[in-house]
Amino acid sequence: MIHIITNHHETPKWINLQSKHLERYTSDSYRVCCGVTDMELSLEECQVKNYNFYDIRVPNIHANKLNELYKIQTETFDCEDEDLLVFLDPDALLFLNDWDQKIRTYLTSFPVVAISREENIEPLLREDQKPYPHPCFLATTVKFWRENNLSWDLDPLQGAECAGVLLKQFLDHNNIQWKRLLRTNVYNLHPLNFG
């Protein structure tokens, strides 16, 4: 089973597109714990499969929303230790057949697989904070995330609000290597979005 956590905000326009990509390219069974914030959502307009929607009422910081969705997911659904746990931005579209099998292969050598956003790193970060696991796509096992009490909390001293910097510090401090993925945007619709 794959447990996908994503938060859509301000507009529902990405929900159907993300759902279609997940349905088309995912080989294992999955469920999506989907936060919706700052928007009106009509479930009739969402043609989605395996999505569970939650109106997230936490301070308007992406990291807080992901942490709250993880809490909801673990309290609502049964999870096996080796289930995949995937964090996914609303405009991050998976387009590789059986992407989940590729990620499972990576997880045999690394406990965390994540986008590192090295092509668009935040300029306010110190060098020791780069690159870091980015929440636009991060995959691990339920067991690894839970047993290490991980979160997307922000570092109040970092100089930029980047979810993933404290996670990088945890991995570095514990000498845990992670698989860095380069975010791609093959259609070049936008230099940053739609990767």
JSON list of C-alpha atoms in Angstrom, two decimals:
[
{"chain": "A", "resi": 1, "resn": "MET", "atom": "CA", "xyz": [0.00, 0.00, 0.00]},
{"chain": "A", "resi": 2, "resn": "ILE", "atom": "CA", "xyz": [1.09, 3.57, -0.71]},
{"chain": "A", "resi": 3, "resn": "HIS", "atom": "CA", "xyz": [-0.05, 6.39, 1.56]},
{"chain": "A", "resi": 4, "resn": "ILE", "atom": "CA", "xyz": [0.16, 9.69, -0.33]},
{"chain": "A", "resi": 5, "resn": "ILE", "atom": "CA", "xyz": [-0.10, 13.00, 1.51]},
{"chain": "A", "resi": 6, "resn": "THR", "atom": "CA", "xyz": [-0.78, 16.15, -0.47]},
{"chain": "A", "resi": 7, "resn": "ASN", "atom": "CA", "xyz": [-2.27, 19.55, 0.29]},
{"chain": "A", "resi": 8, "resn": "HIS", "atom": "CA", "xyz": [-4.13, 21.55, -2.32]},
{"chain": "A", "resi": 9, "resn": "HIS", "atom": "CA", "xyz": [-4.72, 25.20, -1.56]},
{"chain": "A", "resi": 10, "resn": "GLU", "atom": "CA", "xyz": [-6.62, 28.14, -3.08]},
{"chain": "A", "resi": 11, "resn": "THR", "atom": "CA", "xyz": [-7.75, 26.16, -6.13]},
{"chain": "A", "resi": 12, "resn": "PRO", "atom": "CA", "xyz": [-8.97, 22.61, -6.80]},
{"chain": "A", "resi": 13, "resn": "LYS", "atom": "CA", "xyz": [-7.75, 22.71, -10.42]},
{"chain": "A", "resi": 14, "resn": "TRP", "atom": "CA", "xyz": [-4.84, 20.33, -9.77]},
{"chain": "A", "resi": 15, "resn": "ILE", "atom": "CA", "xyz": [-6.81, 17.63, -8.01]},
{"chain": "A", "resi": 16, "resn": "ASN", "atom": "CA", "xyz": [-8.23, 15.90, -11.11]},
{"chain": "A", "resi": 17, "resn": "LEU", "atom": "CA", "xyz": [-4.95, 16.15, -13.01]},
{"chain": "A", "resi": 18, "resn": "GLN", "atom": "CA", "xyz": [-2.93, 14.75, -10.11]},
{"chain": "A", "resi": 19, "resn": "SER", "atom": "CA", "xyz": [-5.48, 11.97, -9.62]},
{"chain": "A", "resi": 20, "resn": "LYS", "atom": "CA", "xyz": [-5.29, 10.98, -13.30]},
{"chain": "A", "resi": 21, "resn": "HIS", "atom": "CA", "xyz": [-1.50, 10.78, -13.16]},
{"chain": "A", "resi": 22, "resn": "LEU", "atom": "CA", "xyz": [-1.57, 8.68, -10.00]},
{"chain": "A", "resi": 23, "resn": "GLU", "atom": "CA", "xyz": [-4.16, 6.32, -11.43]},
{"chain": "A", "resi": 24, "resn": "ARG", "atom": "CA", "xyz": [-2.33, 5.95, -14.73]},
{"chain": "A", "resi": 25, "resn": "TYR", "atom": "CA", "xyz": [1.24, 5.54, -13.48]},
{"chain": "A", "resi": 26, "resn": "THR", "atom": "CA", "xyz": [0.95, 3.83, -10.08]},
{"chain": "A", "resi": 27, "resn": "SER", "atom": "CA", "xyz": [1.09, 0.05, -10.04]},
{"chain": "A", "resi": 28, "resn": "ASP", "atom": "CA", "xyz": [0.45, -0.65, -6.34]},
{"chain": "A", "resi": 29, "resn": "SER", "atom": "CA", "xyz": [-2.72, 0.15, -4.42]},
{"chain": "A", "resi": 30, "resn": "TYR", "atom": "CA", "xyz": [-2.75, 3.61, -2.86]},
{"chain": "A", "resi": 31, "resn": "ARG", "atom": "CA", "xyz": [-4.82, 6.08, -0.91]},
{"chain": "A", "resi": 32, "resn": "VAL", "atom": "CA", "xyz": [-4.47, 9.84, -0.87]},
{"chain": "A", "resi": 33, "resn": "CYS", "atom": "CA", "xyz": [-4.83, 11.91, 2.27]},
{"chain": "A", "resi": 34, "resn": "CYS", "atom": "CA", "xyz": [-5.63, 15.23, 0.60]},
{"chain": "A", "resi": 35, "resn": "GLY", "atom": "CA", "xyz": [-5.79, 18.50, 2.46]},
{"chain": "A", "resi": 36, "resn": "VAL", "atom": "CA", "xyz": [-7.83, 21.31, 0.99]},
{"chain": "A", "resi": 37, "resn": "THR", "atom": "CA", "xyz": [-7.23, 24.79, 2.36]},
{"chain": "A", "resi": 38, "resn": "ASP", "atom": "CA", "xyz": [-8.42, 28.25, 1.46]},
{"chain": "A", "resi": 39, "resn": "MET", "atom": "CA", "xyz": [-10.82, 27.06, -1.23]},
{"chain": "A", "resi": 40, "resn": "GLU", "atom": "CA", "xyz": [-14.34, 25.98, -1.96]},
{"chain": "A", "resi": 41, "resn": "LEU", "atom": "CA", "xyz": [-14.33, 22.35, -2.99]},
{"chain": "A", "resi": 42, "resn": "SER", "atom": "CA", "xyz": [-17.21, 20.69, -4.75]},
{"chain": "A", "resi": 43, "resn": "LEU", "atom": "CA", "xyz": [-16.68, 16.96, -4.64]},
{"chain": "A", "resi": 44, "resn": "GLU", "atom": "CA", "xyz": [-18.92, 16.65, -7.70]},
{"chain": "A", "resi": 45, "resn": "GLU", "atom": "CA", "xyz": [-16.32, 18.48, -9.78]},
{"chain": "A", "resi": 46, "resn": "CYS", "atom": "CA", "xyz": [-13.52, 16.21, -8.54]},
{"chain": "A", "resi": 47, "resn": "GLN", "atom": "CA", "xyz": [-13.40, 12.99, -10.52]},
{"chain": "A", "resi": 48, "resn": "VAL", "atom": "CA", "xyz": [-10.89, 11.26, -8.31]},
{"chain": "A", "resi": 49, "resn": "LYS", "atom": "CA", "xyz": [-10.10, 7.76, -7.16]},
{"chain": "A", "resi": 50, "resn": "ASN", "atom": "CA", "xyz": [-8.75, 6.83, -3.72]},
{"chain": "A", "resi": 51, "resn": "TYR", "atom": "CA", "xyz": [-8.81, 10.41, -2.37]},
{"chain": "A", "resi": 52, "resn": "ASN", "atom": "CA", "xyz": [-9.92, 11.32, 1.15]},
{"chain": "A", "resi": 53, "resn": "PHE", "atom": "CA", "xyz": [-10.40, 15.07, 1.62]},
{"chain": "A", "resi": 54, "resn": "TYR", "atom": "CA", "xyz": [-9.74, 17.04, 4.80]},
{"chain": "A", "resi": 55, "resn": "ASP", "atom": "CA", "xyz": [-10.26, 20.73, 5.45]},
{"chain": "A", "resi": 56, "resn": "ILE", "atom": "CA", "xyz": [-7.02, 21.67, 7.18]},
{"chain": "A", "resi": 57, "resn": "ARG", "atom": "CA", "xyz": [-7.30, 24.48, 9.74]},
{"chain": "A", "resi": 58, "resn": "VAL", "atom": "CA", "xyz": [-3.74, 25.12, 10.89]},
{"chain": "A", "resi": 59, "resn": "PRO", "atom": "CA", "xyz": [-1.56, 28.22, 10.47]},
{"chain": "A", "resi": 60, "resn": "ASN", "atom": "CA", "xyz": [-1.02, 28.87, 6.79]},
{"chain": "A", "resi": 61, "resn": "ILE", "atom": "CA", "xyz": [2.42, 27.29, 6.51]},
{"chain": "A", "resi": 62, "resn": "HIS", "atom": "CA", "xyz": [2.91, 24.38, 4.13]},
{"chain": "A", "resi": 63, "resn": "ALA", "atom": "CA", "xyz": [4.96, 22.45, 6.70]},
{"chain": "A", "resi": 64, "resn": "ASN", "atom": "CA", "xyz": [2.18, 22.65, 9.30]},
{"chain": "A", "resi": 65, "resn": "LYS", "atom": "CA", "xyz": [-0.37, 21.38, 6.79]},
{"chain": "A", "resi": 66, "resn": "LEU", "atom": "CA", "xyz": [1.77, 18.38, 5.85]},
{"chain": "A", "resi": 67, "resn": "ASN", "atom": "CA", "xyz": [2.38, 17.54, 9.52]},
{"chain": "A", "resi": 68, "resn": "GLU", "atom": "CA", "xyz": [-1.36, 17.75, 10.24]},
{"chain": "A", "resi": 69, "resn": "LEU", "atom": "CA", "xyz": [-2.19, 15.54, 7.25]},
{"chain": "A", "resi": 70, "resn": "TYR", "atom": "CA", "xyz": [0.36, 12.96, 8.40]},
{"chain": "A", "resi": 71, "resn": "LYS", "atom": "CA", "xyz": [-1.30, 12.96, 11.83]},
{"chain": "A", "resi": 72, "resn": "ILE", "atom": "CA", "xyz": [-4.74, 12.50, 10.24]},
{"chain": "A", "resi": 73, "resn": "GLN", "atom": "CA", "xyz": [-3.44, 9.73, 7.99]},
{"chain": "A", "resi": 74, "resn": "THR", "atom": "CA", "xyz": [-1.91, 7.75, 10.86]},
{"chain": "A", "resi": 75, "resn": "GLU", "atom": "CA", "xyz": [-4.99, 8.16, 13.06]},
{"chain": "A", "resi": 76, "resn": "THR", "atom": "CA", "xyz": [-7.43, 7.25, 10.29]},
{"chain": "A", "resi": 77, "resn": "PHE", "atom": "CA", "xyz": [-5.84, 4.40, 8.34]},
{"chain": "A", "resi": 78, "resn": "ASP", "atom": "CA", "xyz": [-4.09, 1.19, 9.21]},
{"chain": "A", "resi": 79, "resn": "CYS", "atom": "CA", "xyz": [-0.50, 1.30, 8.02]},
{"chain": "A", "resi": 80, "resn": "GLU", "atom": "CA", "xyz": [2.00, -1.51, 7.73]},
{"chain": "A", "resi": 81, "resn": "ASP", "atom": "CA", "xyz": [5.64, -0.78, 8.53]},
{"chain": "A", "resi": 82, "resn": "GLU", "atom": "CA", "xyz": [6.79, -1.36, 4.96]},
{"chain": "A", "resi": 83, "resn": "ASP", "atom": "CA", "xyz": [4.02, 0.65, 3.30]},
{"chain": "A", "resi": 84, "resn": "LEU", "atom": "CA", "xyz": [5.27, 3.56, 1.25]},
{"chain": "A", "resi": 85, "resn": "LEU", "atom": "CA", "xyz": [4.71, 7.04, 2.65]},
{"chain": "A", "resi": 86, "resn": "VAL", "atom": "CA", "xyz": [4.81, 9.70, -0.06]},
{"chain": "A", "resi": 87, "resn": "PHE", "atom": "CA", "xyz": [4.54, 13.47, 0.31]},
{"chain": "A", "resi": 88, "resn": "LEU", "atom": "CA", "xyz": [3.55, 15.17, -2.91]},
{"chain": "A", "resi": 89, "resn": "ASP", "atom": "CA", "xyz": [2.95, 18.78, -3.92]},
{"chain": "A", "resi": 90, "resn": "PRO", "atom": "CA", "xyz": [-0.35, 19.45, -5.72]},
{"chain": "A", "resi": 91, "resn": "ASP", "atom": "CA", "xyz": [1.40, 20.40, -8.98]},
{"chain": "A", "resi": 92, "resn": "ALA", "atom": "CA", "xyz": [3.93, 17.56, -8.79]},
{"chain": "A", "resi": 93, "resn": "LEU", "atom": "CA", "xyz": [2.77, 15.13, -11.44]},
{"chain": "A", "resi": 94, "resn": "LEU", "atom": "CA", "xyz": [4.20, 11.62, -11.56]},
{"chain": "A", "resi": 95, "resn": "PHE", "atom": "CA", "xyz": [4.58, 10.51, -15.17]},
{"chain": "A", "resi": 96, "resn": "LEU", "atom": "CA", "xyz": [6.77, 7.41, -15.10]},
{"chain": "A", "resi": 97, "resn": "ASN", "atom": "CA", "xyz": [5.10, 4.02, -15.48]},
{"chain": "A", "resi": 98, "resn": "ASP", "atom": "CA", "xyz": [5.39, 2.04, -12.23]},
{"chain": "A", "resi": 99, "resn": "TRP", "atom": "CA", "xyz": [7.14, 4.95, -10.50]},
{"chain": "A", "resi": 100, "resn": "ASP", "atom": "CA", "xyz": [6.34, 3.31, -7.17]},
{"chain": "A", "resi": 101, "resn": "GLN", "atom": "CA", "xyz": [8.31, 0.18, -8.08]},
{"chain": "A", "resi": 102, "resn": "LYS", "atom": "CA", "xyz": [11.32, 2.35, -8.97]},
{"chain": "A", "resi": 103, "resn": "ILE", "atom": "CA", "xyz": [11.02, 4.10, -5.59]},
{"chain": "A", "resi": 104, "resn": "ARG", "atom": "CA", "xyz": [10.80, 0.76, -3.77]},
{"chain": "A", "resi": 105, "resn": "THR", "atom": "CA", "xyz": [14.03, -0.27, -5.52]},
{"chain": "A", "resi": 106, "resn": "TYR", "atom": "CA", "xyz": [15.74, 2.92, -4.32]},
{"chain": "A", "resi": 107, "resn": "LEU", "atom": "CA", "xyz": [14.46, 2.31, -0.79]},
{"chain": "A", "resi": 108, "resn": "THR", "atom": "CA", "xyz": [16.38, -0.97, -0.63]},
{"chain": "A", "resi": 109, "resn": "SER", "atom": "CA", "xyz": [19.56, 1.15, -0.53]},
{"chain": "A", "resi": 110, "resn": "PHE", "atom": "CA", "xyz": [18.34, 4.45, 0.96]},
{"chain": "A", "resi": 111, "resn": "PRO", "atom": "CA", "xyz": [15.71, 5.07, 3.65]},
{"chain": "A", "resi": 112, "resn": "VAL", "atom": "CA", "xyz": [14.55, 8.32, 2.02]},
{"chain": "A", "resi": 113, "resn": "VAL", "atom": "CA", "xyz": [14.08, 9.25, -1.63]},
{"chain": "A", "resi": 114, "resn": "ALA", "atom": "CA", "xyz": [13.33, 12.91, -2.31]},
{"chain": "A", "resi": 115, "resn": "ILE", "atom": "CA", "xyz": [13.54, 15.77, -4.73]},
{"chain": "A", "resi": 116, "resn": "SER", "atom": "CA", "xyz": [16.51, 17.94, -3.77]},
{"chain": "A", "resi": 117, "resn": "ARG", "atom": "CA", "xyz": [15.59, 20.97, -5.91]},
{"chain": "A", "resi": 118, "resn": "GLU", "atom": "CA", "xyz": [19.25, 21.61, -6.68]},
{"chain": "A", "resi": 119, "resn": "GLU", "atom": "CA", "xyz": [18.21, 23.29, -9.93]},
{"chain": "A", "resi": 120, "resn": "ASN", "atom": "CA", "xyz": [16.28, 25.94, -7.96]},
{"chain": "A", "resi": 121, "resn": "ILE", "atom": "CA", "xyz": [17.73, 26.12, -4.46]},
{"chain": "A", "resi": 122, "resn": "GLU", "atom": "CA", "xyz": [16.59, 28.88, -2.12]},
{"chain": "A", "resi": 123, "resn": "PRO", "atom": "CA", "xyz": [19.29, 31.60, -2.08]},
{"chain": "A", "resi": 124, "resn": "LEU", "atom": "CA", "xyz": [18.84, 32.46, 1.62]},
{"chain": "A", "resi": 125, "resn": "LEU", "atom": "CA", "xyz": [19.95, 29.03, 2.82]},
{"chain": "A", "resi": 126, "resn": "ARG", "atom": "CA", "xyz": [23.41, 28.46, 4.25]},
{"chain": "A", "resi": 127, "resn": "GLU", "atom": "CA", "xyz": [25.66, 26.07, 2.36]},
{"chain": "A", "resi": 128, "resn": "ASP", "atom": "CA", "xyz": [25.35, 23.40, 5.07]},
{"chain": "A", "resi": 129, "resn": "GLN", "atom": "CA", "xyz": [21.55, 23.41, 4.55]},
{"chain": "A", "resi": 130, "resn": "LYS", "atom": "CA", "xyz": [21.80, 22.55, 0.85]},
{"chain": "A", "resi": 131, "resn": "PRO", "atom": "CA", "xyz": [20.56, 20.37, -0.75]},
{"chain": "A", "resi": 132, "resn": "TYR", "atom": "CA", "xyz": [17.70, 19.20, 1.41]},
{"chain": "A", "resi": 133, "resn": "PRO", "atom": "CA", "xyz": [14.79, 16.75, 0.97]},
{"chain": "A", "resi": 134, "resn": "HIS", "atom": "CA", "xyz": [11.96, 18.78, -0.50]},
{"chain": "A", "resi": 135, "resn": "PRO", "atom": "CA", "xyz": [8.27, 18.03, 0.19]},
{"chain": "A", "resi": 136, "resn": "CYS", "atom": "CA", "xyz": [7.30, 18.38, -3.47]},
{"chain": "A", "resi": 137, "resn": "PHE", "atom": "CA", "xyz": [8.17, 14.66, -3.57]},
{"chain": "A", "resi": 138, "resn": "LEU", "atom": "CA", "xyz": [9.51, 12.57, -0.72]},
{"chain": "A", "resi": 139, "resn": "ALA", "atom": "CA", "xyz": [9.11, 8.84, -0.27]},
{"chain": "A", "resi": 140, "resn": "THR", "atom": "CA", "xyz": [10.08, 6.60, 2.62]},
{"chain": "A", "resi": 141, "resn": "THR", "atom": "CA", "xyz": [8.48, 3.80, 4.59]},
{"chain": "A", "resi": 142, "resn": "VAL", "atom": "CA", "xyz": [5.86, 4.36, 7.23]},
{"chain": "A", "resi": 143, "resn": "LYS", "atom": "CA", "xyz": [8.20, 2.67, 9.72]},
{"chain": "A", "resi": 144, "resn": "PHE", "atom": "CA", "xyz": [11.17, 4.97, 9.03]},
{"chain": "A", "resi": 145, "resn": "TRP", "atom": "CA", "xyz": [9.10, 8.16, 9.34]},
{"chain": "A", "resi": 146, "resn": "ARG", "atom": "CA", "xyz": [7.29, 6.99, 12.47]},
{"chain": "A", "resi": 147, "resn": "GLU", "atom": "CA", "xyz": [10.23, 5.42, 14.33]},
{"chain": "A", "resi": 148, "resn": "ASN", "atom": "CA", "xyz": [12.37, 8.52, 13.83]},
{"chain": "A", "resi": 149, "resn": "ASN", "atom": "CA", "xyz": [9.54, 10.89, 14.77]},
{"chain": "A", "resi": 150, "resn": "LEU", "atom": "CA", "xyz": [10.13, 12.89, 11.59]},
{"chain": "A", "resi": 151, "resn": "SER", "atom": "CA", "xyz": [8.21, 15.97, 10.54]},
{"chain": "A", "resi": 152, "resn": "TRP", "atom": "CA", "xyz": [8.29, 18.95, 8.20]},
{"chain": "A", "resi": 153, "resn": "ASP", "atom": "CA", "xyz": [8.92, 21.41, 11.02]},
{"chain": "A", "resi": 154, "resn": "LEU", "atom": "CA", "xyz": [10.75, 24.58, 10.05]},
{"chain": "A", "resi": 155, "resn": "ASP", "atom": "CA", "xyz": [14.12, 25.63, 11.42]},
{"chain": "A", "resi": 156, "resn": "PRO", "atom": "CA", "xyz": [13.55, 29.01, 13.12]},
{"chain": "A", "resi": 157, "resn": "LEU", "atom": "CA", "xyz": [17.22, 29.90, 12.55]},
{"chain": "A", "resi": 158, "resn": "GLN", "atom": "CA", "xyz": [17.51, 29.00, 8.87]},
{"chain": "A", "resi": 159, "resn": "GLY", "atom": "CA", "xyz": [16.87, 32.38, 7.24]},
{"chain": "A", "resi": 160, "resn": "ALA", "atom": "CA", "xyz": [14.31, 30.97, 4.82]},
{"chain": "A", "resi": 161, "resn": "GLU", "atom": "CA", "xyz": [11.10, 29.05, 5.45]},
{"chain": "A", "resi": 162, "resn": "CYS", "atom": "CA", "xyz": [11.99, 25.74, 3.86]},
{"chain": "A", "resi": 163, "resn": "ALA", "atom": "CA", "xyz": [10.31, 22.53, 4.92]},
{"chain": "A", "resi": 164, "resn": "GLY", "atom": "CA", "xyz": [12.96, 19.85, 4.81]},
{"chain": "A", "resi": 165, "resn": "VAL", "atom": "CA", "xyz": [15.97, 21.66, 6.25]},
{"chain": "A", "resi": 166, "resn": "LEU", "atom": "CA", "xyz": [15.50, 20.14, 9.72]},
{"chain": "A", "resi": 167, "resn": "LEU", "atom": "CA", "xyz": [14.94, 16.78, 8.07]},
{"chain": "A", "resi": 168, "resn": "LYS", "atom": "CA", "xyz": [18.29, 17.18, 6.29]},
{"chain": "A", "resi": 169, "resn": "GLN", "atom": "CA", "xyz": [19.93, 18.05, 9.61]},
{"chain": "A", "resi": 170, "resn": "PHE", "atom": "CA", "xyz": [18.49, 14.88, 11.17]},
{"chain": "A", "resi": 171, "resn": "LEU", "atom": "CA", "xyz": [19.78, 12.75, 8.29]},
{"chain": "A", "resi": 172, "resn": "ASP", "atom": "CA", "xyz": [23.22, 14.39, 8.37]},
{"chain": "A", "resi": 173, "resn": "HIS", "atom": "CA", "xyz": [23.51, 14.14, 12.16]},
{"chain": "A", "resi": 174, "resn": "ASN", "atom": "CA", "xyz": [22.69, 10.43, 12.04]},
{"chain": "A", "resi": 175, "resn": "ASN", "atom": "CA", "xyz": [24.90, 9.81, 9.00]},
{"chain": "A", "resi": 176, "resn": "ILE", "atom": "CA", "xyz": [21.92, 8.59, 6.97]},
{"chain": "A", "resi": 177, "resn": "GLN", "atom": "CA", "xyz": [22.35, 8.82, 3.21]},
{"chain": "A", "resi": 178, "resn": "TRP", "atom": "CA", "xyz": [19.28, 9.70, 1.14]},
{"chain": "A", "resi": 179, "resn": "LYS", "atom": "CA", "xyz": [18.60, 9.30, -2.57]},
{"chain": "A", "resi": 180, "resn": "ARG", "atom": "CA", "xyz": [18.44, 12.70, -4.24]},
{"chain": "A", "resi": 181, "resn": "LEU", "atom": "CA", "xyz": [16.18, 13.07, -7.25]},
{"chain": "A", "resi": 182, "resn": "LEU", "atom": "CA", "xyz": [16.43, 15.90, -9.72]},
{"chain": "A", "resi": 183, "resn": "ARG", "atom": "CA", "xyz": [13.07, 17.48, -10.42]},
{"chain": "A", "resi": 184, "resn": "THR", "atom": "CA", "xyz": [12.19, 17.46, -14.10]},
{"chain": "A", "resi": 185, "resn": "ASN", "atom": "CA", "xyz": [9.93, 19.58, -16.20]},
{"chain": "A", "resi": 186, "resn": "VAL", "atom": "CA", "xyz": [10.01, 18.05, -19.66]},
{"chain": "A", "resi": 187, "resn": "TYR", "atom": "CA", "xyz": [7.32, 20.26, -21.18]},
{"chain": "A", "resi": 188, "resn": "ASN", "atom": "CA", "xyz": [8.85, 23.57, -20.01]},
{"chain": "A", "resi": 189, "resn": "LEU", "atom": "CA", "xyz": [5.46, 25.14, -19.34]},
{"chain": "A", "resi": 190, "resn": "HIS", "atom": "CA", "xyz": [6.99, 27.07, -16.45]},
{"chain": "A", "resi": 191, "resn": "PRO", "atom": "CA", "xyz": [10.57, 27.27, -15.11]},
{"chain": "A", "resi": 192, "resn": "LEU", "atom": "CA", "xyz": [9.50, 26.08, -11.63]},
{"chain": "A", "resi": 193, "resn": "ASN", "atom": "CA", "xyz": [5.94, 24.76, -11.55]},
{"chain": "A", "resi": 194, "resn": "PHE", "atom": "CA", "xyz": [4.48, 21.56, -13.00]},
{"chain": "A", "resi": 195, "resn": "GLY", "atom": "CA", "xyz": [7.59, 19.44, -12.37]}
]
